Tab-separated table of C-alpha atoms and ligand atoms in Angstrom:
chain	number	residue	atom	x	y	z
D	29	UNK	CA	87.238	94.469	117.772
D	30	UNK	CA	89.674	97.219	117.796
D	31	UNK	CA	92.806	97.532	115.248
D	32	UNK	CA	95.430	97.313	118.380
D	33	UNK	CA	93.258	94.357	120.304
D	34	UNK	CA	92.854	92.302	117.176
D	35	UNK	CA	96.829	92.495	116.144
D	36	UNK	CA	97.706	91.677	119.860
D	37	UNK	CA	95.703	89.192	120.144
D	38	UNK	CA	96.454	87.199	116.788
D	39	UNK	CA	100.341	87.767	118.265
D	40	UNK	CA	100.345	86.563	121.575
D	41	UNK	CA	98.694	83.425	119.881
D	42	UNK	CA	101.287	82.836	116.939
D	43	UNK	CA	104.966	84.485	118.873
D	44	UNK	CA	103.987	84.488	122.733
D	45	UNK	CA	104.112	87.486	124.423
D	46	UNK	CA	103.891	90.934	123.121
D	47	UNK	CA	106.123	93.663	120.943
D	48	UNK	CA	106.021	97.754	120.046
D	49	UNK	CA	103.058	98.882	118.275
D	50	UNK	CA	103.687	101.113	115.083
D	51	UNK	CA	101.678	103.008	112.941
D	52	UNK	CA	101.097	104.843	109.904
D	53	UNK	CA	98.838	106.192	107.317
D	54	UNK	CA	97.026	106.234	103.994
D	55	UNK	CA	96.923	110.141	102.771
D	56	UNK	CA	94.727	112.552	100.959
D	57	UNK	CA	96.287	115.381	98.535
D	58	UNK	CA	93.692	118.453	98.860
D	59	UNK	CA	95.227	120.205	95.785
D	60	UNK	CA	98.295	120.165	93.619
D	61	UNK	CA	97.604	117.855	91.154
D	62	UNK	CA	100.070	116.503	87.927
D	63	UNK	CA	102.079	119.313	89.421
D	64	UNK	CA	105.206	116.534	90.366
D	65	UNK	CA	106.380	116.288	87.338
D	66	UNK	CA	106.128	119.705	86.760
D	67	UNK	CA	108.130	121.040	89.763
D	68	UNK	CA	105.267	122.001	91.264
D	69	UNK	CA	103.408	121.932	94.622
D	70	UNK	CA	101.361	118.999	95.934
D	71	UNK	CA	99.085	119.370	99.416
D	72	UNK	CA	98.944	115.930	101.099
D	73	UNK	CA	98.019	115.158	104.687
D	74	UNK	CA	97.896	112.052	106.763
D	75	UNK	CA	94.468	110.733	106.905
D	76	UNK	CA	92.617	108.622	110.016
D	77	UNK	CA	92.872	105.180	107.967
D	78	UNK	CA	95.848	103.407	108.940
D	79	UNK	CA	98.263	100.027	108.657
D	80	UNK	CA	99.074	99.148	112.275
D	81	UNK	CA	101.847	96.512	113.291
D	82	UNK	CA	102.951	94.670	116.055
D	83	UNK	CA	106.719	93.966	115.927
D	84	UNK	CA	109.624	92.132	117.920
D	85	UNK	CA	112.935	91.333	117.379
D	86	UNK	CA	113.607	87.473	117.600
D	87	UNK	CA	117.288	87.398	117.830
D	88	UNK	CA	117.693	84.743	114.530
D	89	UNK	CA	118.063	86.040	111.004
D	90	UNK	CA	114.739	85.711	109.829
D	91	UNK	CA	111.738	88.035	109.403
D	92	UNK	CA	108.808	86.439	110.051
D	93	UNK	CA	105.343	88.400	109.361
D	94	UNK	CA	101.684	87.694	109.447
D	95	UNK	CA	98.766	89.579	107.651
D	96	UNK	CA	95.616	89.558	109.545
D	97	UNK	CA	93.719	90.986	106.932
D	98	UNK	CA	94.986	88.894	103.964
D	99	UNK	CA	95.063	86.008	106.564
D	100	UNK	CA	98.550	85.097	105.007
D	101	UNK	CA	102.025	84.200	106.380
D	102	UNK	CA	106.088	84.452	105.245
D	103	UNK	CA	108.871	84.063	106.546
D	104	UNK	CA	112.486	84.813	104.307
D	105	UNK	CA	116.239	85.429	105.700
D	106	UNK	CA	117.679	88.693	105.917
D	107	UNK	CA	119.956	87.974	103.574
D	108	UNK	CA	117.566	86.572	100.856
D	109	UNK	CA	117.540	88.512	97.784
D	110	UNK	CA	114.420	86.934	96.272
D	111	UNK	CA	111.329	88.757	96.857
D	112	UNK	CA	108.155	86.930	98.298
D	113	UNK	CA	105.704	85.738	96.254
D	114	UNK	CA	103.012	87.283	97.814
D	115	UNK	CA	102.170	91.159	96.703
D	116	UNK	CA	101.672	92.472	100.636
D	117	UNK	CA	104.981	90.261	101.602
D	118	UNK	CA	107.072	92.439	99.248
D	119	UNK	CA	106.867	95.417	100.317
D	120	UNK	CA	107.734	94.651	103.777
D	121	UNK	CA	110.796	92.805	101.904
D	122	UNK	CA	111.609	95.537	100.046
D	123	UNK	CA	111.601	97.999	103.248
D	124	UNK	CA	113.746	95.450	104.791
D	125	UNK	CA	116.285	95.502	101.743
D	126	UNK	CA	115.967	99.351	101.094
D	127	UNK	CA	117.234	99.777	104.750
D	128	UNK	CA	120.090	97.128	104.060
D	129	UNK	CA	120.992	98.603	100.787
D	130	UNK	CA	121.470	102.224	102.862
D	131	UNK	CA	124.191	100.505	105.426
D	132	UNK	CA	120.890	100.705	107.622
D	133	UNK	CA	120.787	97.567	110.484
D	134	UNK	CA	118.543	95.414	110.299
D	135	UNK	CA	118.137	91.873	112.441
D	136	UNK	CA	115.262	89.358	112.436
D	137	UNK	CA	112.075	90.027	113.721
D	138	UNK	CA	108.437	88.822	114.311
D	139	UNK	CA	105.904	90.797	113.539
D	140	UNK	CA	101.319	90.871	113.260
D	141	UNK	CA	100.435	93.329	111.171
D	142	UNK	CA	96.618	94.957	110.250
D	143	UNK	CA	94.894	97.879	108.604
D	144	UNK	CA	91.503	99.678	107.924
D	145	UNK	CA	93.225	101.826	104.886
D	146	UNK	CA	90.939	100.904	101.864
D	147	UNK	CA	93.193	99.298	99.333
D	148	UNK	CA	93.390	100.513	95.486
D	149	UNK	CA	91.377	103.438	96.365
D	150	UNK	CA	93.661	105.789	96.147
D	151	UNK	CA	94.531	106.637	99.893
D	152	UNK	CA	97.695	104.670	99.249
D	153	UNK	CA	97.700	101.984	101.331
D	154	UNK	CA	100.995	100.593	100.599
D	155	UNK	CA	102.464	103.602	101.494
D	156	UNK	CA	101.133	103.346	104.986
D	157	UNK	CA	102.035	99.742	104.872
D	158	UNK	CA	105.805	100.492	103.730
D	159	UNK	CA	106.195	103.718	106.523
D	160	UNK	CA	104.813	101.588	108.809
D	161	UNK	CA	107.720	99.307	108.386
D	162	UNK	CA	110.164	101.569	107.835
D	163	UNK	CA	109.469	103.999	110.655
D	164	UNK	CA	109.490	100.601	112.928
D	165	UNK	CA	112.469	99.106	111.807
D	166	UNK	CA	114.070	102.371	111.971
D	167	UNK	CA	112.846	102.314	116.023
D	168	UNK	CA	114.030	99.423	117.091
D	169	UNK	CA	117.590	98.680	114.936
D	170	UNK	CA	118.987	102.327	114.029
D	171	UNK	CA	118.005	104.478	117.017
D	172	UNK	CA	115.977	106.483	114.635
D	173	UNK	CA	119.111	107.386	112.908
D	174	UNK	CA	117.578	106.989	109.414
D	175	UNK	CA	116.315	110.714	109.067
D	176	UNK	CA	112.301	110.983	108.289
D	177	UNK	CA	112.825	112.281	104.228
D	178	UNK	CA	114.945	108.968	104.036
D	179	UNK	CA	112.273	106.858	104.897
D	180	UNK	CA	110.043	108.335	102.427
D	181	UNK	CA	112.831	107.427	99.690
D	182	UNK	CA	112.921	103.857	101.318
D	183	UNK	CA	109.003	103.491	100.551
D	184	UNK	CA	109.240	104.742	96.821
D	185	UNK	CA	112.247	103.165	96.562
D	186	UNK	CA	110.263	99.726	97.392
D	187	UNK	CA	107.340	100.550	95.404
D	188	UNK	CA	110.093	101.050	92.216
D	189	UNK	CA	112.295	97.948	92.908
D	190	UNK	CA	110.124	95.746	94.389
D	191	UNK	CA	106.401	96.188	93.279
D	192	UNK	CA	106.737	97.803	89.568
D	193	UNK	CA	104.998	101.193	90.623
D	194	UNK	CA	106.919	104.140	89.339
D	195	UNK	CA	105.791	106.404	91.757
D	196	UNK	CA	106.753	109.995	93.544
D	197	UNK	CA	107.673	110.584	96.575
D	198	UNK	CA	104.511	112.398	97.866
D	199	UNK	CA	102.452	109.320	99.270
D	200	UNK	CA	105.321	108.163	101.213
D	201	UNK	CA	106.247	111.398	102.151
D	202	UNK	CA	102.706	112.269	103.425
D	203	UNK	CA	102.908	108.778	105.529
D	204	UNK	CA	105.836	109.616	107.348
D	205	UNK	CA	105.290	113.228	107.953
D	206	UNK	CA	101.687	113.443	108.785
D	207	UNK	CA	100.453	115.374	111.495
D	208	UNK	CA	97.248	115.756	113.174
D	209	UNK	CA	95.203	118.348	111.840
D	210	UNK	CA	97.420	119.572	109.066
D	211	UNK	CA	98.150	119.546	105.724
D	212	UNK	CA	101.627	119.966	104.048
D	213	UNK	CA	102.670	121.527	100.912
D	214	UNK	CA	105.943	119.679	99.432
D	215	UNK	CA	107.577	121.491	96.879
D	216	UNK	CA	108.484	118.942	94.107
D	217	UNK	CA	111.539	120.661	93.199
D	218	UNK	CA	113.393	121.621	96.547
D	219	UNK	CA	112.100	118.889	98.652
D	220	UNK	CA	111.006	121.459	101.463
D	221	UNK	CA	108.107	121.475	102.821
D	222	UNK	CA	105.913	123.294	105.107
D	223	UNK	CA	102.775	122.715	107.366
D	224	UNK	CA	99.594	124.563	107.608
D	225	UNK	CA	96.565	123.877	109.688
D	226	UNK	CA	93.946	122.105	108.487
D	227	UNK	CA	90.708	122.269	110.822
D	228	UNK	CA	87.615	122.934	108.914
D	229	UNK	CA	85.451	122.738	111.813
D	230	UNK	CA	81.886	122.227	110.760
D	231	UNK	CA	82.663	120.318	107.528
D	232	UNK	CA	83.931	117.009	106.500
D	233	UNK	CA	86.635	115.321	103.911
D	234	UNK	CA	84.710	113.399	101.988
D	235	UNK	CA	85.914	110.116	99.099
D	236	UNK	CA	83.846	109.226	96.801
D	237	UNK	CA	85.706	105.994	94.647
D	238	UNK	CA	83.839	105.758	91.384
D	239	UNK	CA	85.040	102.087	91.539
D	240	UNK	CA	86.229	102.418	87.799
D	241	UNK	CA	89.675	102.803	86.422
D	242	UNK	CA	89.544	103.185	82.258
D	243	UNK	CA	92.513	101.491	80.922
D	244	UNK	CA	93.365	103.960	77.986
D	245	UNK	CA	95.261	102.023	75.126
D	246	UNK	CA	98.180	104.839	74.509
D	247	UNK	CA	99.459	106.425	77.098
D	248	UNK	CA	97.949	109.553	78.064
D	249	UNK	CA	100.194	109.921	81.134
D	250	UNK	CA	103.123	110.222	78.712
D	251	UNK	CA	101.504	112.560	76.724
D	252	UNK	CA	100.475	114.656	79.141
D	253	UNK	CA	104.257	115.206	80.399
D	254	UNK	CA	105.319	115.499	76.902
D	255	UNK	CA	103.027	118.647	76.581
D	256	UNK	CA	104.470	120.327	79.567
D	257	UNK	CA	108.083	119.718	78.615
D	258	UNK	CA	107.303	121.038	75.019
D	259	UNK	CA	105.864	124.208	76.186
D	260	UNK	CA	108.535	124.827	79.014
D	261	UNK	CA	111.121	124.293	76.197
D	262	UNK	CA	109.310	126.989	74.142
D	263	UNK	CA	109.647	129.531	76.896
D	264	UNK	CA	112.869	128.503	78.088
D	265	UNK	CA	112.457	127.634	81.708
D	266	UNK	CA	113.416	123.904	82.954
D	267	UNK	CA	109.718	123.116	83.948
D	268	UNK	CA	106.483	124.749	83.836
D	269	UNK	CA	106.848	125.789	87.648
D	270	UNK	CA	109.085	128.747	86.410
D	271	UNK	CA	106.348	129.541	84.193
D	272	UNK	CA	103.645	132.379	84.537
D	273	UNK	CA	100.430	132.220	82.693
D	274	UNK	CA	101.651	136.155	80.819
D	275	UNK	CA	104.597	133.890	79.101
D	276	UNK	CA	102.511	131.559	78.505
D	277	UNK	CA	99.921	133.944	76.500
D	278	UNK	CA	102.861	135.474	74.791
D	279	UNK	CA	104.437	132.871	73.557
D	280	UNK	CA	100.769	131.116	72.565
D	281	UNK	CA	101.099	132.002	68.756
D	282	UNK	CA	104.407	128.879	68.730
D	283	UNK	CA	101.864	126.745	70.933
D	284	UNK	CA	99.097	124.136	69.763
D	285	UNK	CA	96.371	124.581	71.069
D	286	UNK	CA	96.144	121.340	73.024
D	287	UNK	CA	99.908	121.966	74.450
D	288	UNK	CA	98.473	125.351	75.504
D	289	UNK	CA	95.893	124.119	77.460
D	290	UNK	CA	97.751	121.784	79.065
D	291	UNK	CA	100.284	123.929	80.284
D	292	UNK	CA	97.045	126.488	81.078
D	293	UNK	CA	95.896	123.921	84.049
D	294	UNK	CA	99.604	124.078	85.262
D	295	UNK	CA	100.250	126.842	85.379
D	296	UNK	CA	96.848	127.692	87.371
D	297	UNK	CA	97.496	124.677	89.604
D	298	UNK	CA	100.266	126.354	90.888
D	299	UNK	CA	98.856	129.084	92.339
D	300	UNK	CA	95.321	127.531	93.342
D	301	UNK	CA	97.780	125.756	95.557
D	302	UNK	CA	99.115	128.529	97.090
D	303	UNK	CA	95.764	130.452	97.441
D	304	UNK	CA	94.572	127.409	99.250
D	305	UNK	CA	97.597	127.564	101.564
D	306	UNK	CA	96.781	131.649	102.333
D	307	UNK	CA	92.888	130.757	102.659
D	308	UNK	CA	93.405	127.808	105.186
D	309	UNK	CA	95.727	130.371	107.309
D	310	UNK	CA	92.786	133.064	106.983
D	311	UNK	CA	90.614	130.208	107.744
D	312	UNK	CA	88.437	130.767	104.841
D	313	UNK	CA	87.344	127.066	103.599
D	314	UNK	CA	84.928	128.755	101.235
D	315	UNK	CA	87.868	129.524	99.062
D	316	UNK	CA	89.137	126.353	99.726
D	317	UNK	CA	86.118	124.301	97.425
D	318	UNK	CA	86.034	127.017	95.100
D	319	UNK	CA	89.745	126.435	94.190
D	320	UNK	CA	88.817	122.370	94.210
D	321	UNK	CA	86.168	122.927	91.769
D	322	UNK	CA	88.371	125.105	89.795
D	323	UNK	CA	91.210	122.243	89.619
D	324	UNK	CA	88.389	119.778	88.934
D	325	UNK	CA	87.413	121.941	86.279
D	326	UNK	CA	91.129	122.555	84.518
D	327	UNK	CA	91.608	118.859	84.883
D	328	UNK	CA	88.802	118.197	82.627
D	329	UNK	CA	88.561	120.657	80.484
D	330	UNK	CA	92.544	121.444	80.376
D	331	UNK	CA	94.609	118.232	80.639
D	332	UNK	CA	91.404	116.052	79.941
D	333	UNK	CA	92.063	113.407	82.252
D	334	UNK	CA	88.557	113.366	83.440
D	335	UNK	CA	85.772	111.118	82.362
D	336	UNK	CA	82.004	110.758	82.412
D	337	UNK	CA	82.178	108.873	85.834
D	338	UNK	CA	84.144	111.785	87.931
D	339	UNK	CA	82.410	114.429	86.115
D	340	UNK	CA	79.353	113.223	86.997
D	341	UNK	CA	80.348	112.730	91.135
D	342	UNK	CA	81.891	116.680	90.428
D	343	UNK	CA	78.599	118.177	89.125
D	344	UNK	CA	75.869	115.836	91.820
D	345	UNK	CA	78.676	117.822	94.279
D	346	UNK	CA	78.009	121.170	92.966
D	347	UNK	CA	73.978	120.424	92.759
D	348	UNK	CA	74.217	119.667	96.779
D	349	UNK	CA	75.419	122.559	97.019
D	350	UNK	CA	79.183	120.634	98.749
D	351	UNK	CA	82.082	123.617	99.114
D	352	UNK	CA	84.637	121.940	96.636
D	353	UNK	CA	85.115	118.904	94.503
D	354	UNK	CA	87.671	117.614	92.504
D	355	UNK	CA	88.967	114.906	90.992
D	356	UNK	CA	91.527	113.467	93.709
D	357	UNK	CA	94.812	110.966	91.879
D	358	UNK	CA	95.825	111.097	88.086
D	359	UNK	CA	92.491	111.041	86.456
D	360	UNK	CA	90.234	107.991	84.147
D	361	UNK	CA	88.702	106.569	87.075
D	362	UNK	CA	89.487	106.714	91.177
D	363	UNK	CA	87.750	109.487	93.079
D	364	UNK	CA	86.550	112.539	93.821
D	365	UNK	CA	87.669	114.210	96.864
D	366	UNK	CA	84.900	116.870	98.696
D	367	UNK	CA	84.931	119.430	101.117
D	368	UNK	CA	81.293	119.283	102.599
D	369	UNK	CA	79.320	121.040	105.223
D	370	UNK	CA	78.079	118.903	108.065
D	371	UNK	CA	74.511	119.671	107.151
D	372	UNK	CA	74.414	118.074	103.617
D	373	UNK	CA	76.393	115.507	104.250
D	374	UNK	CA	73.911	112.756	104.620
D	375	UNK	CA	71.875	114.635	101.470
D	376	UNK	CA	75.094	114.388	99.570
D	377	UNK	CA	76.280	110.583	100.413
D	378	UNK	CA	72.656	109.689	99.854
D	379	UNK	CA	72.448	111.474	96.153
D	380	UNK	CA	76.251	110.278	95.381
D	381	UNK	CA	74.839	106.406	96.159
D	382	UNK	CA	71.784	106.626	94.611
D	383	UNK	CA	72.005	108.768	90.968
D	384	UNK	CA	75.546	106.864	90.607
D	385	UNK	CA	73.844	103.321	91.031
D	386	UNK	CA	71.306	104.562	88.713
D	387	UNK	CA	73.255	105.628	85.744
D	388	UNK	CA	76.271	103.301	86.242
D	389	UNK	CA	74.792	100.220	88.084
D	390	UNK	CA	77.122	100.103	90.749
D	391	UNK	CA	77.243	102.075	93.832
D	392	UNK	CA	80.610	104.554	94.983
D	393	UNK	CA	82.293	103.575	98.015
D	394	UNK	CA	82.229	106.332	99.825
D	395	UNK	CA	85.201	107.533	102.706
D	396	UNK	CA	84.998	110.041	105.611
D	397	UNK	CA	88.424	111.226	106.700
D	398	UNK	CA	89.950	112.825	109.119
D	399	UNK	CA	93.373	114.593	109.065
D	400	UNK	CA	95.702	113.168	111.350
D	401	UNK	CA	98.955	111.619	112.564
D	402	UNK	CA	101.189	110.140	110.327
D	403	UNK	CA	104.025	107.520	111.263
D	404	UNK	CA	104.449	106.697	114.903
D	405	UNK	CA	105.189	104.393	118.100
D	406	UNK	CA	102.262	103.888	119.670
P	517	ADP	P1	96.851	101.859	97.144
P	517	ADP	O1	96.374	102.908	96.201
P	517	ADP	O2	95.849	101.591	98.225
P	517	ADP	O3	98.219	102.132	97.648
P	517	ADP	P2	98.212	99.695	95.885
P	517	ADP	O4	97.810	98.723	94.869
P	517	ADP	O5	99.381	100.571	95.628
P	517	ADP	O6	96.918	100.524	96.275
P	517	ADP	O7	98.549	98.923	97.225
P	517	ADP	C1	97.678	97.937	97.711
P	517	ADP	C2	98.485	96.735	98.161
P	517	ADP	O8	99.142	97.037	99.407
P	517	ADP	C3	97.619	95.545	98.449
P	517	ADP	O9	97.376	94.790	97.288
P	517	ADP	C4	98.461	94.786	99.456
P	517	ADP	O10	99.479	94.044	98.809
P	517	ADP	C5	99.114	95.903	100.250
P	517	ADP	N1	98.278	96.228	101.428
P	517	ADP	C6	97.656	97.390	101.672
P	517	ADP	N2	96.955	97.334	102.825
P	517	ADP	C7	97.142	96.100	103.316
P	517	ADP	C8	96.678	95.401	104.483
P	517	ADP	N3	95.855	95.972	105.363
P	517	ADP	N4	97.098	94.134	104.664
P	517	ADP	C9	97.912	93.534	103.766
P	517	ADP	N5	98.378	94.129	102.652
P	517	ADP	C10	98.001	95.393	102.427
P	518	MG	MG1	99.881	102.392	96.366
């Protein structure tokens, strides 16, 4: 049954009736990667995967939501501060509170809510969960006052307060400002942001999820950041973004060699991102997977956040003879993003499946995507 059938349905049978339909969406990053904390550029776009909701306001002071696909129910008062027990009942909670917190209004409301965005694979799911919410609620009680950047904040500031992830702003930000066949590169620093198309007719965006995550017992995360701030120090700009790879060389005599290569992929991930940008207005997607493999490559070889799992889904890519490949999220474990012609797709899902089963005894879940709208009223 169809996403907007299903949630109607499963509505009319536990409110009566029928409310708006909203919608948002999980998110790919084509390139820019550990370039947040650096200043840098990411590359996001809204993806075809999406967290749908049916919602209506109920004129009492209670939200009361359903989850069709955790087959779960909560109810709590607008003016509750306690958070919901259950992890998907949070972050609509801590939407709800975000918006109260910002003098937003907010009343009670009913709502059915569904999705087809895989979870924990990193197409951030709660992110099109909380935009979902937030766009909504921003629809129906503030006119759409709350501008669109704000309901980014109002996601991350949910995932921070109310579910323990310290994360950026790009996932939500990619939620709320997706757009049908484009990609967006959001400076880290500024906040601005521009669109460019993304239409690579004849191939497809392809996920491979290695299905592993390696919990590392320091944290390399930490150290990683360390690095960069060390080496920007040393050549006296506030972060690596102000860097060019000719200070970097000069200055490499004061540098360890591990801080050097660290700031090496940075530095290079910079600009990868902004050939990408001139080759997808030139329309050249060849350049496009070469720069993917060339992250992949920096991001193992550079800041070493690979491992055997995505290096192994990277080089099956490059024997199929796929455009580009790269390791897509922070690294240990997730997935691989690919560019891929048409032609080998089925050759390359087939291989991926197969020679990963083989030599890790589980199989990849694999992802087509599409790039597409982000946020909206249906
Ligand atoms: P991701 O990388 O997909 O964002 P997270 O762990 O950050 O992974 O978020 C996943 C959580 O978001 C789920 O555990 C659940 O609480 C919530 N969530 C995502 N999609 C749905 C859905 N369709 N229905 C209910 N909850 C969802
Ligand atoms: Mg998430």
């Amino acid at each position: 049954m169809e996403l907007k059938e299903k949630i109607a349905n499963d509505f009319a049978t536990r409110f009566g009736g029928e409310g708006n339909f909203y919608a948002s969406a999980g998110r790919i990053n084509l390139i820019g990667e550990h370039t947040d904390y650096n200043g840098g550029f990411v590359f996001p776009g809204a993806i075809d995967k999406m967290i749908m909701a049916e919602i209506r306001p109920n004129g009492c002071d209670t939200v009361r939501v359903r989850s069709i696909d955790i087959d779960d129910y909560t109810e709590f008062g607008l003016n509750e501060e306690d958070a919901p027990q259950q992890s998907w009942a949070r972050y609509i909670f801590g939407v709800c509170r975000e918006i109260i917190k910002r003098g937003g209004t907010l009343k009670g409301f009913d709502a059915v809510f569904a999705g087809n965005v895989p979870l924990g694979a990193g197409l951030s799911s709660s992110a099109a969960l909380e935009s979902c919410f937030a766009f909504a609620l921003n629809d129906l009680f503030n006119d759409n006052s709350i501008d669109r950047f704000e309901l980014a904040r109002i996601g991350q500031s949910t995932e921070h307060n109310y579910c323990g992830v310290n994360c950026g702003i790009m996932d939500q930000f990619a939620s709320v400002f997706g757009k049908k066949d484009h990609l967006m590169r959001l400076d880290c620093r500024s906040g601005e942001f521009e669109y460019f198309p993304f239409r690579p007719e004849g191939y497809t965006l392809v996920l491979v999820d290695s299905v592993v995550k390696h919990e590392l017992a320091d944290s390399p995360y930490n150290r990683r950041r360390e690095s960069c701030e060390r080496v920007a120090g040393r050549l006296g700009v506030e972060t690596l973004r102000d860097a060019t790879m000719e200070m970097l060389d000069a200055a490499r005599a004061d540098i360890s060699d591990e801080d050097y290569r660290r700031a090496r992929y940075v530095i290079g991930e910079k600009q990868r991102v902004l050939d990408v940008c001139d080759a997808l207005v030139a329309g050249d997607y060849e350049t496009v997977g070469e720069r993917m493999y060339q992250t992949h490559r920096g991001l193992s070889e550079d800041y070493e956040v690979s491992c055997e799992e995505l290096d192994f889904l990277n080089g099956l890519a490059r024997e199929c003879g796929v455009t580009g490949s790269r390791i897509m999220g922070g690294g240990f474990g997730g997935c691989t993003i690919n560019l891929v012609k048409n032609e080998l797709l089925e050759k390359f899902t087939g291989e991926a499946r197969r020679q990963f089963c083989e030599r890790y005894g589980h199989e990849p879940k694999i992802h087509e995507v599409i790039i597409s709208d982000g946020a909206r009223k249906l």
